Amino acid sequence: MNSSNTPNDWSRHLATSTRRLRRSAVREILKAAVRPDVISFGGGLPAPECFPDALIARASARLLDAEHGGRTLQYGESEGVAELRALLAESVDRPVEEVLITSGAQQGLDLLGRALLDQGDTVLVENPTYLGALGAWRPHGVRFIPLPIDGDGMVVEPLDGLLRTERPKFLYTMPNFHNPGGAVLSLERREGLIRLAEAHGFLIVEDDPYGDLRYDGDSLPSLLSLAQARGIEDQVVRLRSFSKVVAPGLRVGWLRAAPTLVDVLVKLKQAADFHPNILGQRIILDVIRDPGFNEHLAHLRKTYRERRDAMESAVAQFFPEGTTWTTPVGGMFLMAKLPHQLNAVSCLRRALDAKVAYVTVDNFTVDDSGTDAVRLNFTNASPERIREGIERLGNLFRETANRSFQLTS
Ligand SMILES: Cc1ncc(COP(=O)(O)O)c(C=O)c1O
């Protein structure tokens, strides 16, 4: 048999961009953590018991009945279902031509990469940042420039200097309930960022899948709305998702961008999958129009606030002294930085043996920093399970810290 026909030779057929792909560490950990006896803080999973399944069931029955089934199951428009687009456009006070529905916000990130990125381009990212964005854009051979974050989100101040020498294709940010950091970009920094975008003419990609999950305080204006107030809205692409407030399995997200960019993204969407899933979009449309949806949102926020509180108090009680974190006022994650340079990566195997899963923050960085920090999801387990899992983890981290202290002293 010709050696080029052996399965092992596949790799030499791969495109250069494909070779740059990496498996998502989070998805890999999720595989290990699906067993019911594992308490998983690993994925960004909503609580399944909070899915609005009664609303979804009602919508599905209606959409698939004799009257509506023909339309629901037919091919559809690439831009998305017209009524849903119109509703979403209205929610951001923009014309419908600027809205594209995607297969989750993740597809929006992927399409943007395909539309905008060439080999050697520069992309400014928070460090750490969402690993799904890195995964989508890395194959294009781009250079990521890391921007530090603190309790008020991305540190915007040094950007002015940086932008005198760098011409980034875009800057990517999660202003609300950052993944993995949990922080919110302060109003002052939002305004500063928009002023910089105006001065330097760069594009901002604002990713906001968690914006509706706020547990304390008032919402801040989106970067899009601040840009709109200054007449530079076409410099902002805003991505949103129904994964976190309805159900991720439906795979419905959306974005708002300049109409000329939407036009390009539609062509890419046609090449990728023709159009978003019609049943999913129509279910979303019914669910968000249902009078019960606000009640569902209120219940979700209440449940997640209790879980956030349970996690924060357990981390305060059980994690080693010197652990630091920013209280997440929304979203799904608490990022804890461990003291004494504890290596969370090397503790992971033992954590899994103890039947607790987490992800380490180095997966979210572009410079491999973050091995001493963990991202903990607090939405997918009950307060009791959260407490139990954090106690187990805390014991493990404290034992490891004590052992390395004994070794070095
Ligand atoms: C910051 C961020 N952006 C985008 C996504 C993608 O979400 P989806 O494709 O489910 O809408 C996620 C998912 O966890 C996320 O955390």
GROMACS .gro file of C-alpha atoms and ligand atoms in nm:
model
  425
    1MET     CA    1   0.000   0.000   0.000
    2ASN     CA    2   0.129   0.343  -0.083
    3SER     CA    3   0.240   0.509   0.243
    4SER     CA    4   0.053   0.826   0.151
    5ASN     CA    5  -0.270   0.628   0.186
    6THR     CA    6  -0.209   0.532   0.547
    7PRO     CA    7  -0.426   0.715   0.799
    8ASN     CA    8  -0.119   0.855   0.976
    9ASP     CA    9  -0.034   1.060   0.671
   10TRP     CA   10  -0.346   1.268   0.697
   11SER     CA   11  -0.171   1.553   0.869
   12ARG     CA   12   0.041   1.636   0.565
   13HIS     CA   13  -0.275   1.717   0.371
   14LEU     CA   14  -0.388   1.976   0.620
   15ALA     CA   15  -0.397   2.345   0.537
   16THR     CA   16  -0.156   2.572   0.723
   17SER     CA   17  -0.447   2.745   0.896
   18THR     CA   18  -0.593   2.412   1.010
   19ARG     CA   19  -0.261   2.313   1.167
   20ARG     CA   20  -0.292   2.612   1.397
   21LEU     CA   21  -0.619   2.484   1.545
   22ARG     CA   22  -0.613   2.365   1.904
   23ARG     CA   23  -0.869   2.158   2.086
   24SER     CA   24  -1.058   2.362   2.345
   25ALA     CA   25  -0.918   2.271   2.686
   26VAL     CA   26  -1.252   2.353   2.843
   27ARG     CA   27  -1.441   2.115   2.614
   28GLU     CA   28  -1.182   1.844   2.694
   29ILE     CA   29  -1.224   1.895   3.070
   30LEU     CA   30  -1.599   1.888   3.026
   31LYS     CA   31  -1.567   1.541   2.881
   32ALA     CA   32  -1.392   1.423   3.199
   33ALA     CA   33  -1.643   1.606   3.415
   34VAL     CA   34  -1.972   1.477   3.275
   35ARG     CA   35  -1.992   1.192   3.527
   36PRO     CA   36  -2.267   1.274   3.779
   37ASP     CA   37  -2.034   1.218   4.074
   38VAL     CA   38  -1.801   1.499   3.954
   39ILE     CA   39  -1.878   1.851   4.074
   40SER     CA   40  -1.784   2.054   3.771
   41PHE     CA   41  -1.693   2.420   3.786
   42GLY     CA   42  -1.533   2.376   3.445
   43GLY     CA   43  -1.776   2.474   3.168
   44GLY     CA   44  -1.978   2.790   3.117
   45LEU     CA   45  -2.297   2.589   3.154
   46PRO     CA   46  -2.633   2.732   3.252
   47ALA     CA   47  -2.837   2.541   3.511
   48PRO     CA   48  -3.042   2.285   3.315
   49GLU     CA   49  -3.318   2.293   3.577
   50CYS     CA   50  -3.362   2.663   3.492
   51PHE     CA   51  -3.416   2.617   3.119
   52PRO     CA   52  -3.755   2.765   3.028
   53ASP     CA   53  -3.865   2.422   2.909
   54ALA     CA   54  -4.239   2.488   2.947
   55LEU     CA   55  -4.210   2.797   2.725
   56ILE     CA   56  -3.992   2.607   2.477
   57ALA     CA   57  -4.233   2.310   2.469
   58ARG     CA   58  -4.529   2.539   2.407
   59ALA     CA   59  -4.347   2.724   2.131
   60SER     CA   60  -4.225   2.400   1.967
   61ALA     CA   61  -4.574   2.246   1.965
   62ARG     CA   62  -4.715   2.555   1.798
   63LEU     CA   63  -4.430   2.590   1.549
   64LEU     CA   64  -4.453   2.230   1.439
   65ASP     CA   65  -4.831   2.202   1.414
   66ALA     CA   66  -5.010   2.152   1.083
   67GLU     CA   67  -5.046   2.526   1.031
   68HIS     CA   68  -4.687   2.638   1.100
   69GLY     CA   69  -4.475   2.327   1.042
   70GLY     CA   70  -4.424   2.389   0.671
   71ARG     CA   71  -4.266   2.728   0.733
   72THR     CA   72  -4.066   2.620   1.038
   73LEU     CA   73  -3.901   2.327   0.862
   74GLN     CA   74  -3.826   2.498   0.532
   75TYR     CA   75  -3.496   2.661   0.426
   76GLY     CA   76  -3.483   3.024   0.538
   77GLU     CA   77  -3.311   3.358   0.492
   78SER     CA   78  -2.935   3.379   0.549
   79GLU     CA   79  -2.968   3.693   0.761
   80GLY     CA   80  -3.212   3.518   0.995
   81VAL     CA   81  -3.588   3.513   1.056
   82ALA     CA   82  -3.718   3.860   0.967
   83GLU     CA   83  -3.941   3.912   1.276
   84LEU     CA   84  -3.661   3.812   1.513
   85ARG     CA   85  -3.412   4.040   1.336
   86ALA     CA   86  -3.657   4.329   1.355
   87LEU     CA   87  -3.706   4.278   1.727
   88LEU     CA   88  -3.332   4.261   1.791
   89ALA     CA   89  -3.261   4.566   1.574
   90GLU     CA   90  -3.518   4.758   1.776
   91SER     CA   91  -3.351   4.650   2.101
   92VAL     CA   92  -3.029   4.827   1.996
   93ASP     CA   93  -3.206   5.112   1.821
   94ARG     CA   94  -3.050   5.031   1.485
   95PRO     CA   95  -3.191   4.946   1.139
   96VAL     CA   96  -3.266   4.582   1.066
   97GLU     CA   97  -3.000   4.568   0.788
   98GLU     CA   98  -2.738   4.589   1.061
   99VAL     CA   99  -2.846   4.269   1.235
  100LEU     CA  100  -2.733   3.918   1.150
  101ILE     CA  101  -2.849   3.610   1.337
  102THR     CA  102  -2.578   3.352   1.390
  103SER     CA  103  -2.542   2.998   1.513
  104GLY     CA  104  -2.449   3.115   1.864
  105ALA     CA  105  -2.225   3.413   1.928
  106GLN     CA  106  -1.938   3.174   1.856
  107GLN     CA  107  -2.025   3.173   1.488
  108GLY     CA  108  -2.022   3.554   1.492
  109LEU     CA  109  -1.665   3.545   1.622
  110ASP     CA  110  -1.565   3.293   1.359
  111LEU     CA  111  -1.725   3.488   1.073
  112LEU     CA  112  -1.560   3.810   1.188
  113GLY     CA  113  -1.222   3.638   1.181
  114ARG     CA  114  -1.284   3.512   0.829
  115ALA     CA  115  -1.406   3.853   0.715
  116LEU     CA  116  -1.133   4.067   0.868
  117LEU     CA  117  -0.815   3.880   0.950
  118ASP     CA  118  -0.512   3.825   0.732
  119GLN     CA  119  -0.193   3.644   0.825
  120GLY     CA  120   0.027   3.875   1.035
  121ASP     CA  121  -0.258   4.104   1.145
  122THR     CA  122  -0.269   4.235   1.498
  123VAL     CA  123  -0.564   4.187   1.732
  124LEU     CA  124  -0.581   4.355   2.072
  125VAL     CA  125  -0.727   4.127   2.340
  126GLU     CA  126  -0.779   4.137   2.711
  127ASN     CA  127  -0.540   3.901   2.884
  128PRO     CA  128  -0.695   3.668   2.987
  129THR     CA  129  -0.966   3.658   2.722
  130TYR     CA  130  -1.238   3.422   2.597
  131LEU     CA  131  -1.063   3.114   2.467
  132GLY     CA  132  -1.330   3.056   2.201
  133ALA     CA  133  -1.228   3.384   2.037
  134LEU     CA  134  -0.860   3.288   2.043
  135GLY     CA  135  -0.953   2.951   1.896
  136ALA     CA  136  -1.151   3.111   1.616
  137TRP     CA  137  -0.885   3.365   1.519
  138ARG     CA  138  -0.558   3.181   1.582
  139PRO     CA  139  -0.581   2.982   1.255
  140HIS     CA  140  -0.558   3.309   1.061
  141GLY     CA  141  -0.200   3.349   1.180
  142VAL     CA  142  -0.264   3.671   1.372
  143ARG     CA  143  -0.056   3.831   1.645
  144PHE     CA  144  -0.248   3.887   1.968
  145ILE     CA  145  -0.141   4.183   2.178
  146PRO     CA  146  -0.241   4.126   2.541
  147LEU     CA  147  -0.401   4.407   2.742
  148PRO     CA  148  -0.412   4.360   3.120
  149ILE     CA  149  -0.741   4.350   3.312
  150ASP     CA  150  -0.818   4.440   3.671
  151GLY     CA  151  -1.133   4.469   3.885
  152ASP     CA  152  -1.266   4.739   3.647
  153GLY     CA  153  -1.213   4.537   3.331
  154MET     CA  154  -0.959   4.612   3.060
  155VAL     CA  155  -0.691   4.861   3.160
  156VAL     CA  156  -0.756   5.118   2.889
  157GLU     CA  157  -0.507   5.387   2.990
  158PRO     CA  158  -0.190   5.250   2.820
  159LEU     CA  159  -0.375   5.202   2.491
  160ASP     CA  160  -0.317   5.554   2.364
  161GLY     CA  161   0.060   5.499   2.364
  162LEU     CA  162   0.028   5.154   2.209
  163LEU     CA  163  -0.193   5.279   1.928
  164ARG     CA  164   0.072   5.525   1.817
  165THR     CA  165   0.280   5.233   1.694
  166GLU     CA  166   0.030   4.950   1.637
  167ARG     CA  167  -0.248   4.939   1.375
  168PRO     CA  168  -0.472   4.658   1.506
  169LYS     CA  169  -0.740   4.506   1.286
  170PHE     CA  170  -0.966   4.526   1.589
  171LEU     CA  171  -0.984   4.526   1.965
  172TYR     CA  172  -1.186   4.249   2.129
  173THR     CA  173  -1.349   4.306   2.467
  174MET     CA  174  -1.610   4.161   2.701
  175PRO     CA  175  -1.731   4.465   2.894
  176ASN     CA  176  -1.991   4.279   3.102
  177PHE     CA  177  -1.901   3.993   3.338
  178HIS     CA  178  -1.583   3.902   3.164
  179ASN     CA  179  -1.505   3.539   3.082
  180PRO     CA  180  -1.294   3.428   3.268
  181GLY     CA  181  -1.229   3.735   3.487
  182GLY     CA  182  -1.587   3.816   3.595
  183ALA     CA  183  -1.516   4.193   3.597
  184VAL     CA  184  -1.723   4.475   3.446
  185LEU     CA  185  -1.559   4.748   3.239
  186SER     CA  186  -1.617   5.073   3.431
  187LEU     CA  187  -1.811   5.358   3.273
  188GLU     CA  188  -1.503   5.579   3.276
  189ARG     CA  189  -1.306   5.318   3.084
  190ARG     CA  190  -1.592   5.256   2.840
  191GLU     CA  191  -1.598   5.623   2.759
  192GLY     CA  192  -1.219   5.633   2.738
  193LEU     CA  193  -1.217   5.338   2.499
  194ILE     CA  194  -1.473   5.499   2.268
  195ARG     CA  195  -1.275   5.826   2.267
  196LEU     CA  196  -0.963   5.629   2.170
  197ALA     CA  197  -1.153   5.446   1.894
  198GLU     CA  198  -1.264   5.780   1.759
  199ALA     CA  199  -0.914   5.927   1.776
  200HIS     CA  200  -0.733   5.627   1.625
  201GLY     CA  201  -1.008   5.489   1.401
  202PHE     CA  202  -0.991   5.125   1.515
  203LEU     CA  203  -1.276   4.872   1.523
  204ILE     CA  204  -1.409   4.734   1.853
  205VAL     CA  205  -1.564   4.388   1.883
  206GLU     CA  206  -1.791   4.400   2.188
  207ASP     CA  207  -1.887   4.049   2.301
  208ASP     CA  208  -2.174   4.050   2.550
  209PRO     CA  209  -2.337   3.710   2.602
  210TYR     CA  210  -2.385   3.761   2.978
  211GLY     CA  211  -2.525   4.117   2.982
  212ASP     CA  212  -2.875   4.014   3.099
  213LEU     CA  213  -2.738   3.821   3.394
  214ARG     CA  214  -2.671   4.106   3.636
  215TYR     CA  215  -2.715   4.032   4.007
  216ASP     CA  216  -2.619   4.363   4.171
  217GLY     CA  217  -2.631   4.727   4.069
  218ASP     CA  218  -2.739   4.892   3.746
  219SER     CA  219  -2.641   4.810   3.388
  220LEU     CA  220  -2.384   5.030   3.217
  221PRO     CA  221  -2.428   5.161   2.862
  222SER     CA  222  -2.296   4.931   2.593
  223LEU     CA  223  -1.993   5.036   2.388
  224LEU     CA  224  -2.225   5.039   2.087
  225SER     CA  225  -2.459   5.292   2.248
  226LEU     CA  226  -2.166   5.512   2.355
  227ALA     CA  227  -2.025   5.495   2.002
  228GLN     CA  228  -2.367   5.574   1.859
  229ALA     CA  229  -2.386   5.888   2.075
  230ARG     CA  230  -2.063   6.006   1.908
  231GLY     CA  231  -2.169   5.902   1.558
  232ILE     CA  232  -1.904   5.627   1.528
  233GLU     CA  233  -2.133   5.323   1.565
  234ASP     CA  234  -1.986   5.160   1.257
  235GLN     CA  235  -1.664   5.117   1.452
  236VAL     CA  236  -1.837   4.876   1.692
  237VAL     CA  237  -1.954   4.521   1.628
  238ARG     CA  238  -2.177   4.403   1.910
  239LEU     CA  239  -2.228   4.029   1.964
  240ARG     CA  240  -2.505   3.879   2.175
  241SER     CA  241  -2.639   3.534   2.253
  242PHE     CA  242  -2.948   3.352   2.375
  243SER     CA  243  -2.735   3.065   2.507
  244LYS     CA  244  -2.715   3.195   2.859
  245VAL     CA  245  -3.071   3.321   2.906
  246VAL     CA  246  -3.272   3.067   2.706
  247ALA     CA  247  -3.075   2.752   2.611
  248PRO     CA  248  -2.735   2.699   2.445
  249GLY     CA  249  -2.850   2.389   2.260
  250LEU     CA  250  -3.074   2.601   2.038
  251ARG     CA  251  -2.757   2.772   1.906
  252VAL     CA  252  -2.899   3.119   1.848
  253GLY     CA  253  -2.684   3.430   1.876
  254TRP     CA  254  -2.676   3.755   1.684
  255LEU     CA  255  -2.461   4.052   1.603
  256ARG     CA  256  -2.502   4.413   1.503
  257ALA     CA  257  -2.245   4.560   1.268
  258ALA     CA  258  -2.210   4.825   0.998
  259PRO     CA  259  -2.438   4.725   0.705
  260THR     CA  260  -2.141   4.686   0.469
  261LEU     CA  261  -1.978   4.445   0.711
  262VAL     CA  262  -2.307   4.255   0.760
  263ASP     CA  263  -2.318   4.215   0.384
  264VAL     CA  264  -1.977   4.043   0.387
  265LEU     CA  265  -2.072   3.830   0.688
  266VAL     CA  266  -2.388   3.714   0.509
  267LYS     CA  267  -2.178   3.586   0.218
  268LEU     CA  268  -1.957   3.398   0.463
  269LYS     CA  269  -2.264   3.262   0.639
  270GLN     CA  270  -2.402   3.137   0.309
  271ALA     CA  271  -2.075   2.954   0.249
  272ALA     CA  272  -2.075   2.809   0.601
  273ASP     CA  273  -2.432   2.690   0.656
  274PHE     CA  274  -2.679   2.888   0.437
  275HIS     CA  275  -2.878   3.026   0.729
  276PRO     CA  276  -2.934   2.987   1.102
  277ASN     CA  277  -3.155   2.706   1.229
  278ILE     CA  278  -3.517   2.812   1.173
  279LEU     CA  279  -3.676   2.608   1.452
  280GLY     CA  280  -3.426   2.748   1.704
  281GLN     CA  281  -3.483   3.107   1.593
  282ARG     CA  282  -3.862   3.075   1.596
  283ILE     CA  283  -3.855   2.913   1.941
  284ILE     CA  284  -3.645   3.207   2.064
  285LEU     CA  285  -3.888   3.453   1.906
  286ASP     CA  286  -4.188   3.289   2.078
  287VAL     CA  287  -4.009   3.256   2.411
  288ILE     CA  288  -3.890   3.616   2.434
  289ARG     CA  289  -4.235   3.744   2.333
  290ASP     CA  290  -4.405   3.523   2.593
  291PRO     CA  291  -4.531   3.717   2.896
  292GLY     CA  292  -4.364   3.447   3.109
  293PHE     CA  293  -4.014   3.535   2.981
  294ASN     CA  294  -3.952   3.820   3.226
  295GLU     CA  295  -4.048   3.593   3.512
  296HIS     CA  296  -3.804   3.335   3.380
  297LEU     CA  297  -3.526   3.596   3.369
  298ALA     CA  298  -3.602   3.709   3.723
  299HIS     CA  299  -3.590   3.348   3.845
  300LEU     CA  300  -3.261   3.288   3.663
  301ARG     CA  301  -3.101   3.595   3.819
  302LYS     CA  302  -3.224   3.502   4.167
  303THR     CA  303  -3.097   3.145   4.136
  304TYR     CA  304  -2.758   3.251   4.000
  305ARG     CA  305  -2.717   3.526   4.258
  306GLU     CA  306  -2.760   3.266   4.536
  307ARG     CA  307  -2.507   3.041   4.367
  308ARG     CA  308  -2.261   3.327   4.322
  309ASP     CA  309  -2.296   3.407   4.693
  310ALA     CA  310  -2.248   3.042   4.787
  311MET     CA  311  -1.934   3.021   4.578
  312GLU     CA  312  -1.785   3.344   4.702
  313SER     CA  313  -1.837   3.263   5.068
  314ALA     CA  314  -1.699   2.910   5.019
  315VAL     CA  315  -1.389   3.043   4.840
  316ALA     CA  316  -1.339   3.295   5.123
  317GLN     CA  317  -1.369   3.017   5.380
  318PHE     CA  318  -1.183   2.727   5.220
  319PHE     CA  319  -0.924   2.859   4.974
  320PRO     CA  320  -0.571   2.931   5.103
  321GLU     CA  321  -0.516   3.262   5.272
  322GLY     CA  322  -0.396   3.519   5.021
  323THR     CA  323  -0.631   3.401   4.741
  324THR     CA  324  -0.769   3.704   4.553
  325TRP     CA  325  -1.073   3.755   4.327
  326THR     CA  326  -1.313   4.020   4.202
  327THR     CA  327  -1.675   3.968   4.311
  328PRO     CA  328  -1.865   3.892   3.990
  329VAL     CA  329  -2.173   4.119   3.988
  330GLY     CA  330  -2.315   3.913   3.703
  331GLY     CA  331  -2.238   3.637   3.456
  332MET     CA  332  -2.125   3.288   3.537
  333PHE     CA  333  -1.766   3.292   3.659
  334LEU     CA  334  -1.551   3.371   3.955
  335MET     CA  335  -1.179   3.385   3.877
  336ALA     CA  336  -0.959   3.315   4.179
  337LYS     CA  337  -0.587   3.384   4.184
  338LEU     CA  338  -0.409   3.147   4.418
  339PRO     CA  339  -0.131   3.262   4.651
  340HIS     CA  340   0.229   3.136   4.687
  341GLN     CA  341   0.253   3.077   4.312
  342LEU     CA  342   0.048   2.764   4.352
  343ASN     CA  343   0.032   2.585   4.020
  344ALA     CA  344  -0.336   2.519   3.948
  345VAL     CA  345  -0.246   2.329   3.630
  346SER     CA  346  -0.053   2.062   3.816
  347CYS     CA  347  -0.328   2.034   4.081
  348LEU     CA  348  -0.596   1.957   3.820
  349ARG     CA  349  -0.534   1.584   3.795
  350ARG     CA  350  -0.569   1.544   4.173
  351ALA     CA  351  -0.878   1.764   4.168
  352LEU     CA  352  -1.036   1.534   3.911
  353ASP     CA  353  -0.942   1.235   4.129
  354ALA     CA  354  -1.124   1.415   4.411
  355LYS     CA  355  -1.415   1.453   4.169
  356VAL     CA  356  -1.403   1.829   4.124
  357ALA     CA  357  -1.330   2.002   3.792
  358TYR     CA  358  -1.216   2.353   3.710
  359VAL     CA  359  -1.027   2.522   3.429
  360THR     CA  360  -0.699   2.705   3.467
  361VAL     CA  361  -0.663   3.057   3.340
  362ASP     CA  362  -0.353   2.987   3.128
  363ASN     CA  363  -0.599   2.846   2.869
  364PHE     CA  364  -0.736   3.197   2.829
  365THR     CA  365  -0.409   3.387   2.796
  366VAL     CA  366  -0.192   3.463   2.496
  367ASP     CA  367   0.132   3.451   2.694
  368ASP     CA  368   0.071   3.130   2.896
  369SER     CA  369   0.039   3.330   3.218
  370GLY     CA  370  -0.243   3.238   3.458
  371THR     CA  371  -0.124   2.895   3.575
  372ASP     CA  372  -0.184   3.022   3.930
  373ALA     CA  373  -0.548   3.114   3.865
  374VAL     CA  374  -0.870   2.916   3.822
  375ARG     CA  375  -1.197   2.998   3.652
  376LEU     CA  376  -1.489   2.865   3.852
  377ASN     CA  377  -1.837   2.842   3.702
  378PHE     CA  378  -2.104   2.896   3.968
  379THR     CA  379  -2.427   2.853   3.768
  380ASN     CA  380  -2.432   2.480   3.702
  381ALA     CA  381  -2.442   2.337   4.058
  382SER     CA  382  -2.667   2.386   4.361
  383PRO     CA  383  -2.535   2.598   4.651
  384GLU     CA  384  -2.478   2.278   4.853
  385ARG     CA  385  -2.277   2.114   4.577
  386ILE     CA  386  -2.083   2.436   4.523
  387ARG     CA  387  -1.987   2.446   4.889
  388GLU     CA  388  -1.888   2.080   4.889
  389GLY     CA  389  -1.678   2.116   4.573
  390ILE     CA  390  -1.506   2.434   4.686
  391GLU     CA  391  -1.424   2.276   5.022
  392ARG     CA  392  -1.262   1.981   4.843
  393LEU     CA  393  -1.066   2.214   4.618
  394GLY     CA  394  -0.969   2.440   4.906
  395ASN     CA  395  -0.832   2.142   5.102
  396LEU     CA  396  -0.632   2.034   4.802
  397PHE     CA  397  -0.486   2.380   4.737
  398ARG     CA  398  -0.405   2.435   5.104
  399GLU     CA  399  -0.232   2.097   5.136
  400THR     CA  400  -0.030   2.171   4.821
  401ALA     CA  401   0.064   2.517   4.947
  402ASN     CA  402   0.172   2.377   5.286
  403ARG     CA  403   0.376   2.103   5.122
  404SER     CA  404   0.563   2.342   4.894
  405PHE     CA  405   0.617   2.576   5.191
  406GLN     CA  406   0.774   2.288   5.389
  407LEU     CA  407   0.994   2.199   5.093
  408THR     CA  408   1.124   2.550   5.045
  409SER     CA  409   1.170   2.641   5.413
  410LIG     C1  410  -1.750   3.554   2.599
  410LIG     C2  411  -1.822   3.453   2.517
  410LIG     N1  412  -1.849   3.479   2.389
  410LIG     C3  413  -1.914   3.393   2.311
  410LIG     C4  414  -1.957   3.271   2.360
  410LIG     C5  415  -2.027   3.177   2.268
  410LIG     O1  416  -2.156   3.153   2.308
  410LIG     P1  417  -2.267   3.089   2.213
  410LIG     O2  418  -2.199   3.049   2.086
  410LIG     O3  419  -2.322   2.974   2.288
  410LIG     O4  420  -2.365   3.198   2.191
  410LIG     C6  421  -1.930   3.238   2.494
  410LIG     C7  422  -1.970   3.107   2.547
  410LIG     O5  423  -1.943   3.067   2.655
  410LIG     C8  424  -1.861   3.331   2.574
  410LIG     O6  425  -1.833   3.307   2.702
   0.00000   0.00000   0.00000
